[in-house]
């Protein structure tokens, strides 16, 4: 049944349209690309690899927390 399936699989909200789901994905990907480009740009201040990994991981976590509710993440 759907109740037991939702324990193992992320299900989108019933009121989520295809356009809104696509828009969430586009905005989340855009934010991630901007952060990665800002961190790895040679014209900006140099960052260590551990700082880059931490900030990218934090960005992924925040994107998942903020946009994951609609898509069932």
PDB file of C-alpha atoms in Angstrom:
ATOM      1  CA  UNK A   1       0.000   0.000   0.000  1.00  0.00           C
ATOM      2  CA  UNK A   2       1.003   3.649  -0.312  1.00  0.00           C
ATOM      3  CA  UNK A   3       1.403   4.033   3.466  1.00  0.00           C
ATOM      4  CA  UNK A   4       4.064   1.333   3.708  1.00  0.00           C
ATOM      5  CA  UNK A   5       5.715   2.402   0.446  1.00  0.00           C
ATOM      6  CA  UNK A   6       6.264   5.925   1.761  1.00  0.00           C
ATOM      7  CA  UNK A   7       8.559   4.475   4.457  1.00  0.00           C
ATOM      8  CA  UNK A   8      11.107   3.411   1.833  1.00  0.00           C
ATOM      9  CA  UNK A   9      10.553   5.768  -1.121  1.00  0.00           C
ATOM     10  CA  UNK A  10      10.224   9.531  -1.256  1.00  0.00           C
ATOM     11  CA  UNK A  11       6.836  10.440  -2.691  1.00  0.00           C
ATOM     12  CA  UNK A  12       5.999  13.893  -4.069  1.00  0.00           C
ATOM     13  CA  UNK A  13       3.275  15.904  -2.390  1.00  0.00           C
ATOM     14  CA  UNK A  14      -0.183  15.382  -3.932  1.00  0.00           C
ATOM     15  CA  UNK A  15      -0.528  19.072  -4.809  1.00  0.00           C
ATOM     16  CA  UNK A  16       2.883  19.321  -6.539  1.00  0.00           C
ATOM     17  CA  UNK A  17       2.545  20.037 -10.230  1.00  0.00           C
ATOM     18  CA  UNK A  18       5.090  18.990 -12.826  1.00  0.00           C
ATOM     19  CA  UNK A  19       6.052  22.626 -13.417  1.00  0.00           C
ATOM     20  CA  UNK A  20       6.691  23.305  -9.725  1.00  0.00           C
ATOM     21  CA  UNK A  21       8.740  20.126  -9.366  1.00  0.00           C
ATOM     22  CA  UNK A  22      10.820  21.076 -12.386  1.00  0.00           C
ATOM     23  CA  UNK A  23      11.227  24.627 -11.094  1.00  0.00           C
ATOM     24  CA  UNK A  24      12.478  23.308  -7.732  1.00  0.00           C
ATOM     25  CA  UNK A  25      15.077  21.194  -9.522  1.00  0.00           C
ATOM     26  CA  UNK A  26      16.210  24.067 -11.737  1.00  0.00           C
ATOM     27  CA  UNK A  27      16.575  26.510  -8.840  1.00  0.00           C
ATOM     28  CA  UNK A  28      18.409  23.967  -6.668  1.00  0.00           C
ATOM     29  CA  UNK A  29      20.816  23.111  -9.494  1.00  0.00           C
ATOM     30  CA  UNK A  30      21.385  26.801 -10.224  1.00  0.00           C
ATOM     31  CA  UNK A  31      22.255  27.520  -6.584  1.00  0.00           C
ATOM     32  CA  UNK A  32      24.647  24.559  -6.454  1.00  0.00           C
ATOM     33  CA  UNK A  33      26.389  25.621  -9.705  1.00  0.00           C
ATOM     34  CA  UNK A  34      26.808  29.208  -8.486  1.00  0.00           C
ATOM     35  CA  UNK A  35      28.329  28.053  -5.185  1.00  0.00           C
ATOM     36  CA  UNK A  36      30.740  25.656  -6.905  1.00  0.00           C
ATOM     37  CA  UNK A  37      31.788  28.289  -9.447  1.00  0.00           C
ATOM     38  CA  UNK A  38      32.319  30.890  -6.726  1.00  0.00           C
ATOM     39  CA  UNK A  39      34.475  28.513  -4.690  1.00  0.00           C
ATOM     40  CA  UNK A  40      36.632  27.239  -7.547  1.00  0.00           C
ATOM     41  CA  UNK A  41      37.121  30.483  -9.489  1.00  0.00           C
ATOM     42  CA  UNK A  42      40.827  31.305  -9.733  1.00  0.00           C
ATOM     43  CA  UNK A  43      40.159  35.072  -9.525  1.00  0.00           C
ATOM     44  CA  UNK A  44      38.636  34.692  -6.057  1.00  0.00           C
ATOM     45  CA  UNK A  45      40.492  33.974  -2.838  1.00  0.00           C
ATOM     46  CA  UNK A  46      42.112  30.528  -2.780  1.00  0.00           C
ATOM     47  CA  UNK A  47      40.323  27.946  -0.650  1.00  0.00           C
ATOM     48  CA  UNK A  48      41.662  24.635   0.584  1.00  0.00           C
ATOM     49  CA  UNK A  49      40.099  21.455  -0.736  1.00  0.00           C
ATOM     50  CA  UNK A  50      38.657  20.669   2.676  1.00  0.00           C
ATOM     51  CA  UNK A  51      36.889  24.048   2.798  1.00  0.00           C
ATOM     52  CA  UNK A  52      35.469  23.529  -0.693  1.00  0.00           C
ATOM     53  CA  UNK A  53      34.233  20.036   0.209  1.00  0.00           C
ATOM     54  CA  UNK A  54      32.629  21.295   3.423  1.00  0.00           C
ATOM     55  CA  UNK A  55      30.821  24.210   1.745  1.00  0.00           C
ATOM     56  CA  UNK A  56      29.603  22.082  -1.174  1.00  0.00           C
ATOM     57  CA  UNK A  57      28.319  19.447   1.260  1.00  0.00           C
ATOM     58  CA  UNK A  58      26.630  22.100   3.377  1.00  0.00           C
ATOM     59  CA  UNK A  59      25.048  23.594   0.255  1.00  0.00           C
ATOM     60  CA  UNK A  60      23.725  20.191  -0.816  1.00  0.00           C
ATOM     61  CA  UNK A  61      22.283  19.624   2.651  1.00  0.00           C
ATOM     62  CA  UNK A  62      20.572  23.011   2.697  1.00  0.00           C
ATOM     63  CA  UNK A  63      19.155  22.549  -0.810  1.00  0.00           C
ATOM     64  CA  UNK A  64      17.821  19.130   0.189  1.00  0.00           C
ATOM     65  CA  UNK A  65      16.249  20.501   3.361  1.00  0.00           C
ATOM     66  CA  UNK A  66      14.671  23.503   1.681  1.00  0.00           C
ATOM     67  CA  UNK A  67      13.444  21.916  -1.568  1.00  0.00           C
ATOM     68  CA  UNK A  68      13.077  18.300  -0.429  1.00  0.00           C
ATOM     69  CA  UNK A  69       9.656  18.677   1.170  1.00  0.00           C
ATOM     70  CA  UNK A  70       7.833  19.067  -2.159  1.00  0.00           C
ATOM     71  CA  UNK A  71       9.629  16.284  -3.978  1.00  0.00           C
ATOM     72  CA  UNK A  72       9.620  13.882  -1.049  1.00  0.00           C
ATOM     73  CA  UNK A  73      13.351  13.853  -0.408  1.00  0.00           C
TER      74      UNK A  73
END
